[in-house]
Short mmCIF file of C-alpha atoms in Angstrom, two decimals:
data_model
loop_
_atom_site.label_atom_id
_atom_site.label_comp_id
_atom_site.label_asym_id
_atom_site.label_seq_id
_atom_site.Cartn_x
_atom_site.Cartn_y
_atom_site.Cartn_z
CA MET A 30 136.56 128.81 70.24
CA SER A 31 136.29 126.75 73.40
CA LEU A 32 133.82 127.60 76.13
CA ALA A 33 136.67 128.20 78.57
CA ARG A 34 138.34 130.76 76.30
CA ARG A 35 135.05 132.53 75.67
CA PHE A 36 134.45 132.61 79.39
CA LEU A 37 137.93 134.05 80.00
CA LEU A 38 137.58 136.80 77.38
CA MET A 39 134.12 137.70 78.64
CA GLN A 40 135.37 137.84 82.22
CA LEU A 41 138.37 139.98 81.26
CA ALA A 42 136.13 142.41 79.37
CA VAL A 43 133.76 142.68 82.31
CA VAL A 44 136.65 143.09 84.74
CA ALA A 45 138.25 145.81 82.58
CA LEU A 46 134.97 147.74 82.38
CA VAL A 47 134.39 147.40 86.10
CA THR A 48 137.97 148.47 86.84
CA LEU A 49 137.60 151.53 84.59
CA ALA A 50 134.30 152.44 86.20
CA VAL A 51 135.73 152.04 89.69
CA SER A 52 138.78 154.17 88.77
CA LEU A 53 136.56 156.95 87.39
CA VAL A 54 134.40 156.83 90.49
CA LEU A 55 137.45 157.00 92.74
CA PHE A 56 138.91 159.90 90.74
CA ALA A 57 135.61 161.77 90.80
CA HIS A 58 135.31 161.16 94.52
CA GLU A 59 138.85 162.40 95.10
CA ARG A 60 138.25 165.53 93.00
CA GLY A 61 135.04 166.21 94.91
CA ALA A 62 136.94 165.85 98.16
CA VAL A 63 139.56 168.39 96.95
CA VAL A 64 136.80 170.86 95.97
CA GLU A 65 135.13 170.44 99.36
CA ARG A 66 138.44 171.04 101.09
CA ALA A 67 139.01 174.17 98.98
CA GLU A 68 135.55 175.48 99.84
CA ALA A 69 136.19 174.84 103.52
CA VAL A 70 139.59 176.57 103.45
CA THR A 71 138.30 179.63 101.60
CA ARG A 72 135.28 179.92 103.87
CA VAL A 73 137.33 179.68 107.07
CA LEU A 74 139.96 182.23 105.97
CA ALA A 75 137.40 184.64 104.48
CA THR A 76 135.38 184.57 107.70
CA ALA A 77 138.53 184.97 109.82
CA LEU A 78 139.69 188.03 107.86
CA ALA A 79 136.21 189.58 107.91
CA ASP A 80 136.10 189.28 111.70
CA ASP A 81 139.68 190.46 112.25
CA PRO A 82 139.75 193.92 114.02
CA TYR A 83 143.00 194.65 112.22
CA VAL A 84 141.23 194.44 108.85
CA LEU A 85 138.32 196.59 110.14
CA GLU A 86 140.76 199.24 111.36
CA ALA A 87 142.75 199.16 108.08
CA VAL A 88 139.72 199.60 105.82
CA GLY A 89 138.81 202.69 107.84
CA GLY A 90 142.28 204.21 107.38
CA PRO A 91 143.50 206.61 104.72
CA ASP A 92 145.37 203.93 102.66
CA PRO A 93 143.91 200.40 103.08
CA HIS A 94 146.08 198.99 100.28
CA ALA A 95 149.34 199.85 102.02
CA VAL A 96 148.23 198.17 105.24
CA LEU A 97 146.35 195.12 103.89
CA GLN A 98 148.49 194.07 100.87
CA PRO A 99 151.39 192.79 103.00
CA LEU A 100 148.88 190.84 105.09
CA THR A 101 147.32 189.11 102.10
CA ASP A 102 150.75 188.37 100.60
CA ARG A 103 151.74 186.52 103.79
CA LEU A 104 148.46 184.56 103.73
CA LEU A 105 149.05 183.50 100.14
CA ALA A 106 152.52 182.33 101.05
CA ASP A 107 151.43 180.41 104.15
CA THR A 108 148.17 178.80 102.91
CA GLU A 109 146.74 176.96 99.93
CA LEU A 110 144.90 180.09 98.75
CA ASP A 111 145.56 181.47 95.26
CA PHE A 112 144.15 184.93 95.91
CA VAL A 113 142.90 187.12 98.78
CA THR A 114 141.02 190.25 97.73
CA ILE A 115 139.84 192.89 100.18
CA MET A 116 137.60 195.50 98.55
CA ALA A 117 135.31 198.41 99.19
CA PRO A 118 131.54 197.81 99.19
CA ASP A 119 131.40 199.09 95.60
CA GLY A 120 133.85 196.38 94.51
CA THR A 121 137.04 198.45 94.23
CA ARG A 122 139.97 196.16 95.06
CA TRP A 123 142.41 197.20 97.76
CA THR A 124 144.45 193.97 97.50
CA HIS A 125 145.16 191.43 94.75
CA PRO A 126 147.97 189.00 93.79
CA LEU A 127 148.40 190.96 90.56
CA PRO A 128 149.44 194.57 91.33
CA SER A 129 147.85 195.72 88.07
CA SER A 130 144.46 194.55 89.28
CA VAL A 131 144.56 196.70 92.45
CA GLY A 132 142.04 199.52 92.12
CA GLU A 133 139.96 197.66 89.55
CA ALA A 134 136.41 196.42 90.15
CA TYR A 135 135.80 192.93 91.56
CA ARG A 136 134.30 190.62 88.86
CA GLY A 137 132.43 188.21 91.05
CA ASP A 138 129.00 188.27 92.65
CA ARG A 139 128.86 190.67 95.65
CA SER A 140 125.10 190.65 96.26
CA HIS A 141 125.10 187.98 98.97
CA ALA A 142 127.99 189.61 100.87
CA LEU A 143 126.38 193.07 100.69
CA ALA A 144 123.24 191.47 102.15
CA GLY A 145 125.34 190.30 105.12
CA GLN A 146 125.84 186.64 104.03
CA THR A 147 129.03 184.63 103.63
CA TRP A 148 128.75 183.07 100.14
CA THR A 149 130.82 180.31 98.50
CA SER A 150 130.68 179.69 94.74
CA THR A 151 132.70 178.78 91.65
CA GLU A 152 133.30 181.77 89.37
CA ARG A 153 135.75 183.11 86.80
CA GLY A 154 138.03 186.01 87.77
CA ASN A 155 141.22 187.64 86.53
CA LEU A 156 143.22 184.54 87.38
CA GLY A 157 140.70 182.07 85.87
CA PRO A 158 137.94 179.83 87.26
CA SER A 159 138.18 179.39 91.00
CA VAL A 160 136.39 178.23 94.10
CA ARG A 161 135.84 181.37 96.13
CA THR A 162 134.15 182.64 99.29
CA ILE A 163 133.14 186.28 99.85
CA ALA A 164 132.29 187.59 103.32
CA PRO A 165 131.17 191.04 104.62
CA VAL A 166 133.26 193.20 107.00
CA ARG A 167 130.97 195.04 109.45
CA ASP A 168 131.64 197.97 111.76
CA GLY A 169 130.28 198.28 115.27
CA ASP A 170 126.85 199.25 113.97
CA GLY A 171 126.67 196.21 111.66
CA THR A 172 127.12 198.27 108.54
CA VAL A 173 129.02 196.52 105.71
CA VAL A 174 132.13 198.65 105.27
CA ALA A 175 134.24 196.19 103.17
CA LEU A 176 134.23 192.76 101.53
CA VAL A 177 136.79 189.93 101.76
CA ALA A 178 137.11 187.33 98.98
CA THR A 179 139.41 184.27 99.17
CA GLY A 180 139.78 181.65 96.47
CA VAL A 181 141.55 178.58 95.11
CA LEU A 182 141.93 178.22 91.36
CA LEU A 183 140.28 175.18 89.75
CA GLU A 184 143.56 174.46 88.05
CA ALA A 185 145.10 173.94 91.45
CA VAL A 186 142.14 171.78 92.45
CA SER A 187 142.64 169.63 89.35
CA GLN A 188 146.35 169.32 90.04
CA GLN A 189 145.64 168.11 93.57
CA ALA A 190 143.13 165.59 92.21
CA LEU A 191 145.58 164.42 89.53
CA ALA A 192 148.18 163.96 92.22
CA GLN A 193 145.94 161.18 93.61
CA LEU A 194 145.51 159.57 90.18
CA PRO A 195 148.52 157.18 90.49
CA ALA A 196 147.03 155.74 93.68
CA VAL A 197 143.66 155.36 91.99
CA LEU A 198 145.25 153.68 88.98
CA LEU A 199 147.24 151.37 91.27
CA VAL A 200 144.05 150.27 93.00
CA GLY A 201 142.42 149.72 89.61
CA LEU A 202 145.35 147.69 88.33
CA LEU A 203 145.40 145.55 91.48
CA LEU A 204 141.66 144.94 91.06
CA LEU A 205 142.17 144.07 87.41
CA ALA A 206 145.04 141.69 88.19
CA ALA A 207 143.13 139.93 90.96
CA SER A 208 139.96 139.58 88.89
CA ALA A 209 141.91 138.42 85.83
CA THR A 210 143.67 135.79 87.95
CA VAL A 211 140.36 134.49 89.29
CA ALA A 212 138.89 134.51 85.78
CA ALA A 213 141.91 132.64 84.40
CA LEU A 214 141.67 129.98 87.12
CA GLY A 215 137.93 129.62 86.49
CA ALA A 216 138.54 129.33 82.75
CA ARG A 217 141.22 126.71 83.34
CA TYR A 218 138.87 124.64 85.48
CA LEU A 219 136.07 125.06 82.96
CA GLY A 220 138.37 124.03 80.13
CA ARG A 221 139.36 120.91 82.04
CA VAL A 222 135.81 119.78 82.82
CA THR A 223 134.50 120.59 79.31
CA HIS A 224 137.53 119.01 77.57
CA GLY A 225 138.13 122.22 75.64
CA TRP A 226 134.80 122.02 73.79
CA GLY A 227 132.77 124.99 72.68
CA PRO A 228 129.08 125.63 73.49
CA GLU A 229 127.94 124.25 70.13
CA GLU A 230 129.93 121.05 70.64
CA LEU A 231 128.63 120.67 74.19
CA ALA A 232 125.05 121.15 73.00
CA GLN A 233 125.58 118.56 70.26
CA VAL A 234 127.14 116.08 72.70
CA HIS A 235 124.25 116.61 75.14
CA SER A 236 121.71 116.03 72.38
CA LEU A 237 123.49 112.85 71.23
CA HIS A 238 123.83 111.68 74.83
CA ASP A 239 120.13 112.27 75.45
CA ALA A 240 119.13 110.56 72.21
CA VAL A 241 121.34 107.50 72.77
CA LEU A 242 120.42 107.23 76.44
CA ASN A 243 116.68 107.37 75.91
CA GLU A 244 116.57 105.31 72.72
CA ALA A 245 118.65 102.47 74.15
CA THR A 246 116.87 99.13 74.40
CA GLU A 247 118.58 98.46 77.73
CA GLY A 248 117.94 100.29 80.97
CA LEU A 249 120.85 102.50 82.02
CA LEU A 250 121.25 104.36 85.28
CA LEU A 251 123.99 105.85 87.42
CA VAL A 252 123.88 105.38 91.20
CA ASP A 253 126.13 107.90 92.96
CA THR A 254 128.01 107.37 96.21
CA ALA A 255 125.17 108.98 98.19
CA GLY A 256 122.68 106.34 97.02
CA ALA A 257 120.86 108.64 94.58
CA VAL A 258 120.16 108.18 90.85
CA PRO A 259 121.18 111.32 88.91
CA VAL A 260 120.99 109.58 85.50
CA LEU A 261 118.07 107.36 84.52
CA ASN A 262 116.97 106.68 80.97
CA ALA A 263 113.42 106.06 79.78
CA ARG A 264 113.95 102.32 79.34
CA ALA A 265 115.16 101.99 82.94
CA ARG A 266 112.06 103.85 84.14
CA GLU A 267 109.90 101.44 82.16
CA LEU A 268 111.66 98.31 83.43
CA LEU A 269 111.66 99.45 87.07
CA GLY A 270 108.13 100.85 86.93
CA ILE A 271 109.20 104.41 87.84
CA ARG A 272 106.94 107.22 86.74
CA ALA A 273 108.54 110.21 84.99
CA PRO A 274 108.47 113.34 87.23
CA ALA A 275 106.44 116.38 86.28
CA PRO A 276 108.32 119.29 84.62
CA GLY A 277 110.00 121.60 87.11
CA PRO A 278 112.86 121.57 89.65
CA ALA A 279 111.85 118.09 90.87
CA ARG A 280 112.61 116.70 87.40
CA ARG A 281 116.29 117.50 87.82
CA ARG A 282 116.50 116.28 91.42
CA PRO A 283 118.26 112.86 91.77
CA LEU A 284 115.95 110.06 92.90
CA PRO A 285 117.01 108.10 96.01
CA VAL A 286 117.39 104.37 95.42
CA GLU A 287 115.55 103.60 98.65
CA GLY A 288 112.51 105.53 97.42
CA LEU A 289 112.07 103.69 94.11
CA GLY A 290 110.06 100.83 95.57
CA LEU A 291 112.44 98.13 94.31
CA PRO A 292 112.81 94.62 95.78
CA SER A 293 115.14 94.64 98.76
CA ALA A 294 117.64 92.30 97.06
CA LEU A 295 117.92 94.56 93.99
CA GLU A 296 118.09 97.65 96.18
CA ALA A 297 121.00 96.13 98.12
CA VAL A 298 122.88 95.39 94.88
CA LEU A 299 122.42 98.96 93.62
CA LEU A 300 123.65 100.46 96.90
CA ALA A 301 126.60 98.07 97.30
CA GLY A 302 128.62 99.75 94.54
CA ALA A 303 130.40 96.49 93.64
CA SER A 304 130.70 94.84 90.25
CA VAL A 305 127.91 92.37 89.52
CA GLN A 306 127.56 90.23 86.42
CA GLU A 307 124.07 89.27 85.21
CA GLN A 308 122.14 88.70 88.38
CA TRP A 309 118.45 87.87 87.94
CA PHE A 310 115.67 89.74 89.73
CA VAL A 311 111.88 89.81 89.45
CA VAL A 312 110.47 93.37 89.53
CA ALA A 313 106.68 93.54 89.33
CA GLU A 314 105.78 91.49 86.23
CA ARG A 315 109.27 91.55 84.74
CA THR A 316 112.34 89.37 85.03
CA LEU A 317 115.44 91.57 84.84
CA ILE A 318 119.10 90.73 84.32
CA VAL A 319 121.17 93.28 86.26
CA SER A 320 124.86 94.07 85.76
CA THR A 321 126.78 96.76 87.63
CA LEU A 322 130.28 98.16 87.29
CA PRO A 323 132.10 101.12 88.88
CA ALA A 324 132.02 104.32 86.81
CA ARG A 325 135.27 105.05 84.93
CA GLY A 326 136.80 107.94 83.03
CA ALA A 327 135.41 111.36 83.93
CA LEU A 328 132.97 109.73 86.38
CA ALA A 329 135.59 107.62 88.17
CA GLY A 330 134.86 107.37 91.87
CA ARG A 331 131.48 109.08 91.55
CA GLY A 332 129.20 106.05 91.50
CA THR A 333 128.13 102.83 89.83
CA ILE A 334 126.77 102.26 86.33
CA VAL A 335 123.83 99.84 86.23
CA ILE A 336 122.66 98.01 83.10
CA LEU A 337 119.19 96.44 83.05
CA ARG A 338 118.04 93.89 80.48
CA ASP A 339 114.51 92.59 80.23
CA HIS A 340 114.40 88.81 80.25
CA THR A 341 110.64 88.55 80.79
CA GLU A 342 109.68 87.83 77.20
CA ILE A 343 112.57 85.40 76.73
CA SER A 344 111.56 83.60 79.92
CA ARG A 345 107.95 83.40 78.80
CA LEU A 346 108.88 82.12 75.35
CA SER A 347 111.31 79.68 76.89
CA GLY A 348 108.64 78.47 79.28
CA GLN A 349 106.18 78.08 76.44
CA LEU A 350 108.86 76.26 74.43
CA ARG A 351 109.54 73.89 77.31
CA ALA A 352 105.80 73.31 77.77
CA THR A 353 105.41 72.72 74.02
CA ALA A 354 108.42 70.40 74.00
CA ALA A 355 106.94 68.50 76.93
CA LEU A 356 103.60 68.22 75.18
CA ALA A 357 105.33 67.15 71.96
CA GLY A 358 107.23 64.51 73.89
CA ALA A 359 104.02 63.37 75.47
CA LEU A 360 102.39 63.20 72.05
CA ARG A 361 105.29 61.16 70.71
CA ALA A 362 104.98 58.83 73.67
CA GLN A 363 101.24 58.59 73.16
CA THR A 364 101.79 57.97 69.46
CA HIS A 365 104.31 55.23 70.20
CA GLU A 366 102.05 53.70 72.82
CA HIS A 367 99.04 54.06 70.53
CA ALA A 368 100.94 52.32 67.73
CA ASN A 369 101.70 49.41 70.07
CA ARG A 370 98.06 49.19 71.02
CA MET A 371 96.96 49.39 67.40
CA HIS A 372 99.35 46.59 66.53
CA THR A 373 97.80 44.53 69.29
CA VAL A 374 94.28 45.27 68.07
CA VAL A 375 95.22 44.50 64.44
CA SER A 376 96.90 41.25 65.48
CA LEU A 377 93.83 40.18 67.45
CA LEU A 378 91.63 40.96 64.45
CA GLU A 379 93.92 38.98 62.15
CA LEU A 380 93.65 36.07 64.55
CA GLY A 381 89.87 36.27 64.35
CA ARG A 382 89.50 37.35 67.95
CA ASP A 383 87.21 40.26 67.30
CA GLU A 384 85.62 40.46 70.74
CA GLU A 385 89.00 40.53 72.53
CA ALA A 386 90.22 43.27 70.13
CA LEU A 387 87.11 45.36 70.77
CA GLY A 388 87.38 44.91 74.53
CA PHE A 389 91.09 45.85 74.53
CA ALA A 390 90.49 49.04 72.49
CA SER A 391 87.46 50.05 74.55
CA ALA A 392 89.32 49.60 77.85
CA ASP A 393 92.30 51.63 76.64
CA MET A 394 90.08 54.45 75.34
CA ALA A 395 88.07 54.48 78.56
CA ARG A 396 91.22 54.73 80.70
CA THR A 397 92.57 57.67 78.68
CA ARG A 398 89.20 59.40 78.59
CA VAL A 399 88.71 59.02 82.34
CA LEU A 400 92.07 60.62 83.09
CA SER A 401 91.52 63.50 80.66
CA GLU A 402 87.93 64.16 81.70
CA ASP A 403 88.82 63.93 85.38
CA LEU A 404 91.58 66.51 85.04
CA LEU A 405 89.56 68.88 82.85
CA ALA A 406 86.59 68.63 85.18
CA HIS A 407 88.58 69.62 88.26
CA LEU A 408 91.17 72.05 86.83
CA ASP A 409 90.32 75.49 85.52
CA ASP A 410 93.58 75.61 83.56
CA PRO A 411 93.34 73.41 80.45
CA PHE A 412 97.07 73.85 79.77
CA LEU A 413 97.97 72.36 83.14
CA ALA A 414 95.48 69.51 82.58
CA ALA A 415 96.88 68.81 79.11
CA LEU A 416 100.40 68.88 80.49
CA LEU A 417 99.61 66.28 83.13
CA VAL A 418 97.87 64.03 80.58
CA GLY A 419 100.93 64.20 78.32
CA LYS A 420 103.35 63.68 81.21
CA THR A 421 101.43 60.55 82.19
CA ALA A 422 102.03 59.02 78.78
CA ALA A 423 105.68 60.13 78.70
CA ALA A 424 106.31 58.68 82.14
CA HIS A 425 104.62 55.41 81.18
CA GLU A 426 106.94 55.13 78.19
CA ARG A 427 109.95 55.39 80.52
CA GLY A 428 108.51 52.72 82.76
CA VAL A 429 107.41 55.15 85.46
CA GLU A 430 103.89 55.10 86.84
CA LEU A 431 102.56 58.69 87.06
CA GLU A 432 99.59 58.99 89.37
CA VAL A 433 97.55 62.23 89.31
CA ALA A 434 95.01 63.08 92.01
CA VAL A 435 92.91 66.24 91.80
CA GLU A 436 90.54 67.19 94.60
CA PRO A 437 87.08 68.12 93.33
CA GLY A 438 85.83 71.71 93.73
CA LEU A 439 89.22 73.41 93.73
CA PRO A 440 89.15 77.24 93.62
CA ARG A 441 90.72 79.11 90.75
CA ILE A 442 94.42 79.81 91.22
CA PRO A 443 94.72 83.66 91.20
CA VAL A 444 97.61 84.16 88.80
CA SER A 445 97.89 86.20 85.63
CA PRO A 446 97.91 84.58 82.16
CA ALA A 447 101.63 85.27 81.92
CA ASP A 448 102.22 83.58 85.28
CA LEU A 449 100.14 80.56 84.19
CA VAL A 450 102.98 79.83 81.78
CA THR A 451 105.38 79.97 84.73
CA LEU A 452 103.06 77.73 86.74
CA VAL A 453 102.87 75.20 83.90
CA THR A 454 106.65 75.37 83.50
CA LEU A 455 107.15 74.88 87.23
CA VAL A 456 104.86 71.85 87.40
CA GLY A 457 106.40 70.44 84.20
CA ASN A 458 109.93 70.82 85.59
CA LEU A 459 108.98 69.25 88.90
CA VAL A 460 107.31 66.31 87.14
CA ASP A 461 110.24 65.86 84.73
CA ASN A 462 112.72 65.92 87.63
CA ALA A 463 110.58 63.46 89.54
CA VAL A 464 110.28 61.06 86.56
CA GLU A 465 114.05 61.18 85.99
CA ALA A 466 114.74 60.56 89.67
CA ALA A 467 112.25 57.69 89.88
CA ALA A 468 113.58 56.09 86.68
CA ALA A 469 117.17 56.39 87.94
CA ASN A 470 116.25 54.57 91.17
CA ALA A 471 114.06 51.90 89.46
CA ALA A 472 116.53 49.15 90.38
CA ARG A 473 115.76 49.61 94.08
CA VAL A 474 112.07 50.47 94.21
CA PRO A 475 109.23 50.47 91.67
CA PRO A 476 109.38 53.86 89.87
CA VAL A 477 106.32 55.93 90.85
CA VAL A 478 105.59 59.68 90.66
CA GLU A 479 102.59 61.11 92.47
CA VAL A 480 101.06 64.48 91.58
CA GLU A 481 98.40 65.77 93.95
CA ILE A 482 96.46 69.03 93.53
CA ALA A 483 94.31 69.65 96.58
CA ARG A 484 92.88 72.28 98.89
CA ALA A 485 95.14 73.33 101.77
CA ASP A 486 95.17 75.71 104.71
CA ASP A 487 96.89 79.08 104.46
CA ASP A 488 98.96 79.33 107.62
CA ALA A 489 99.70 83.03 107.05
CA ASP A 490 96.04 84.09 106.87
CA PRO A 491 93.22 81.87 108.21
CA ALA A 492 90.73 83.94 106.17
CA ARG A 493 92.10 82.49 102.95
CA ASP A 494 92.11 79.06 101.38
CA ALA A 495 95.07 77.67 99.44
CA VAL A 496 95.76 75.24 96.63
CA ALA A 497 98.68 72.87 97.16
CA ILE A 498 100.43 71.19 94.21
CA THR A 499 102.56 68.32 95.48
CA VAL A 500 104.97 66.26 93.34
CA ALA A 501 106.57 63.21 95.00
CA ASP A 502 108.86 60.56 93.52
CA THR A 503 110.57 57.36 94.57
CA GLY A 504 114.04 58.61 93.69
CA MET A 505 117.07 59.27 95.92
CA GLY A 506 115.76 62.65 97.17
CA VAL A 507 117.55 66.02 97.36
CA PRO A 508 121.18 65.70 98.50
CA ASP A 509 121.75 66.97 102.02
CA ASP A 510 124.40 69.45 100.89
CA LEU A 511 121.85 71.14 98.56
CA ALA A 512 118.85 71.00 100.88
CA GLN A 513 119.21 74.63 101.97
CA GLU A 514 120.28 76.03 98.59
CA VAL A 515 118.13 74.26 96.03
CA PHE A 516 116.19 77.45 95.23
CA GLU A 517 119.25 79.75 95.11
CA LEU A 518 120.50 81.23 91.84
CA GLY A 519 123.08 79.00 90.14
CA VAL A 520 122.35 75.89 92.22
CA SER A 521 121.42 72.78 90.24
CA THR A 522 121.96 69.02 90.29
CA LYS A 523 121.87 68.87 86.47
CA PRO A 524 124.16 70.20 83.71
CA ALA A 525 123.56 73.77 82.57
CA GLY A 526 120.96 74.23 79.85
CA PRO A 527 120.64 76.95 77.19
CA GLU A 528 119.36 79.43 79.78
CA GLY A 529 122.16 78.91 82.24
CA ARG A 530 122.51 76.89 85.41
CA GLY A 531 120.17 76.94 88.40
CA VAL A 532 117.89 79.71 87.10
CA GLY A 533 114.43 78.15 86.86
CA LEU A 534 113.64 77.40 90.51
CA HIS A 535 115.19 80.68 91.63
CA LEU A 536 112.95 82.75 89.35
CA VAL A 537 109.90 80.65 90.11
CA ARG A 538 110.44 81.21 93.81
CA GLU A 539 110.56 84.96 93.29
CA VAL A 540 107.36 84.81 91.21
CA ALA A 541 105.74 82.68 93.90
CA ASP A 542 106.78 85.25 96.49
CA ARG A 543 104.95 87.85 94.43
CA TRP A 544 101.83 85.66 94.42
CA GLY A 545 102.16 85.24 98.18
CA ALA A 546 102.80 81.54 97.57
CA ARG A 547 105.50 79.33 99.01
CA ILE A 548 107.61 76.44 97.68
CA GLU A 549 108.83 73.76 100.04
CA HIS A 550 110.63 70.45 99.70
CA ARG A 551 111.46 67.48 101.86
CA ASN A 552 112.70 63.92 101.52
CA ASP A 553 110.15 61.18 102.24
CA GLY A 554 111.15 58.00 100.44
CA GLY A 555 112.23 60.35 97.65
CA ALA A 556 111.91 64.08 96.93
CA VAL A 557 108.62 65.82 97.71
CA PHE A 558 108.07 69.36 96.36
CA THR A 559 104.98 71.36 97.35
CA VAL A 560 103.81 74.66 95.87
CA THR A 561 101.10 76.31 98.00
CA VAL A 562 99.18 79.16 96.34
CA PRO A 563 96.76 81.17 98.56
CA VAL A 564 93.30 82.12 97.25
CA THR A 565 90.55 84.25 98.79
CA ARG A 566 87.32 82.84 100.15
CA ASP A 567 85.44 84.58 97.33
CA ALA A 568 87.60 82.90 94.71
CA ALA A 569 87.08 79.58 96.42
CA ALA A 570 83.33 80.07 96.40
CA GLU A 571 83.33 80.66 92.64
CA ARG A 572 84.21 76.99 92.02
CA VAL A 573 81.29 74.63 92.49
CA PRO A 574 82.12 70.90 93.08
#
């Protein structure tokens, strides 16, 4: 049975019980009101008769029955009373609706009236149970000379109460109809929003939803039109660095997007509510691919669905792959160059020119050793030093002269091991681009690439030093139409690679922003790219020249 139908039946049962209870209360109240009215009527008429001089004079006469019976008959005809009995103090009736009861003893309680009190009670008499009032008749001396009893039968009281029953039932039926209508409308709405499912099905769907949402390898969240996040799975919390709330009401409260501490660019995308396909953002130590689309189906018009994918590990592996490929290329170049040199040495030996062969080999080994030792002595990062050694050989094979200058006593660059891969990738890409540009322009000017790693000033904070990595080439430079957009996502002067087009420099710039570094470029006889990484004075002092 669906939840809506169960709700409707439960509501109808509750409404029926409430209606019955209200009807009984109304009937009981009406019956009580009739009894109160009967008590008031009997008390007023009994008191009036007891104080009437005509009654006092009649009870003192020779035949009270003959004088008082016509009076009581008129009262019974003109009022709601069922009996009026006037009696002697010993209870002998002088009047009664039944002629056979005249002269008989009164069956009710006379003690209160004989004591001078007017007393109202419910008692059984000759005519049946009744509401009655008995009052004393006093002479001029205050002596009780007679008693007056007036009453209304309970049967008459019940008939008057039953006469109000149709009105009570009408009120109850109207209440039942109104409540049933409200319950039916509520059940209809509930059936629509629950798709006619029962509680067990809803619980199962919720459990499946929770399991799928929190076990998904992608981050999923829903951003509503108010800029809050009512749905956020565990993976999304992990990727965005959001701590899970403590148990309690705050756990169910939607989180505002502006309070999540996200980068401003990502925050703007989440609040825009527009469709976005695979935009790249750097959040803390992660590179995320973000896609958004308007909610559809039951959630149509209520917000935007956001899908987060972690590209950090892929980027790191890709960077390592590129660095490895660059080193492998450098090794191949060195191998090729070494083979040429070995052929030269062997040929000199075959020609009997041993001293020239030894001098040639020694000079070549000394040149390579000087470059390697110079880089390793001045760079804390052996990967970056190895990369530059390999790039030198690769550039030489393409006919490009790669010159590397490292200032002695450089401070350690304060980046994490993961970001060192990005730094190596950045420098490798800049050098590769420079070598390609210089080689392409070799017909005009001698192809030269200069790499300089030196100390620089940090313009943002005079209390800090900085390390500047500059790569310059003798190529054609950056085209003017790309000068302002070279670091934007999707902008590239080369064909798209396996990771997409124009991604590398964009991500590197965001990582550099996180370091507090800056990347700049200019044209000066070719393209000149400079990466400036700030370091503290303490870090600078750790490096001894």
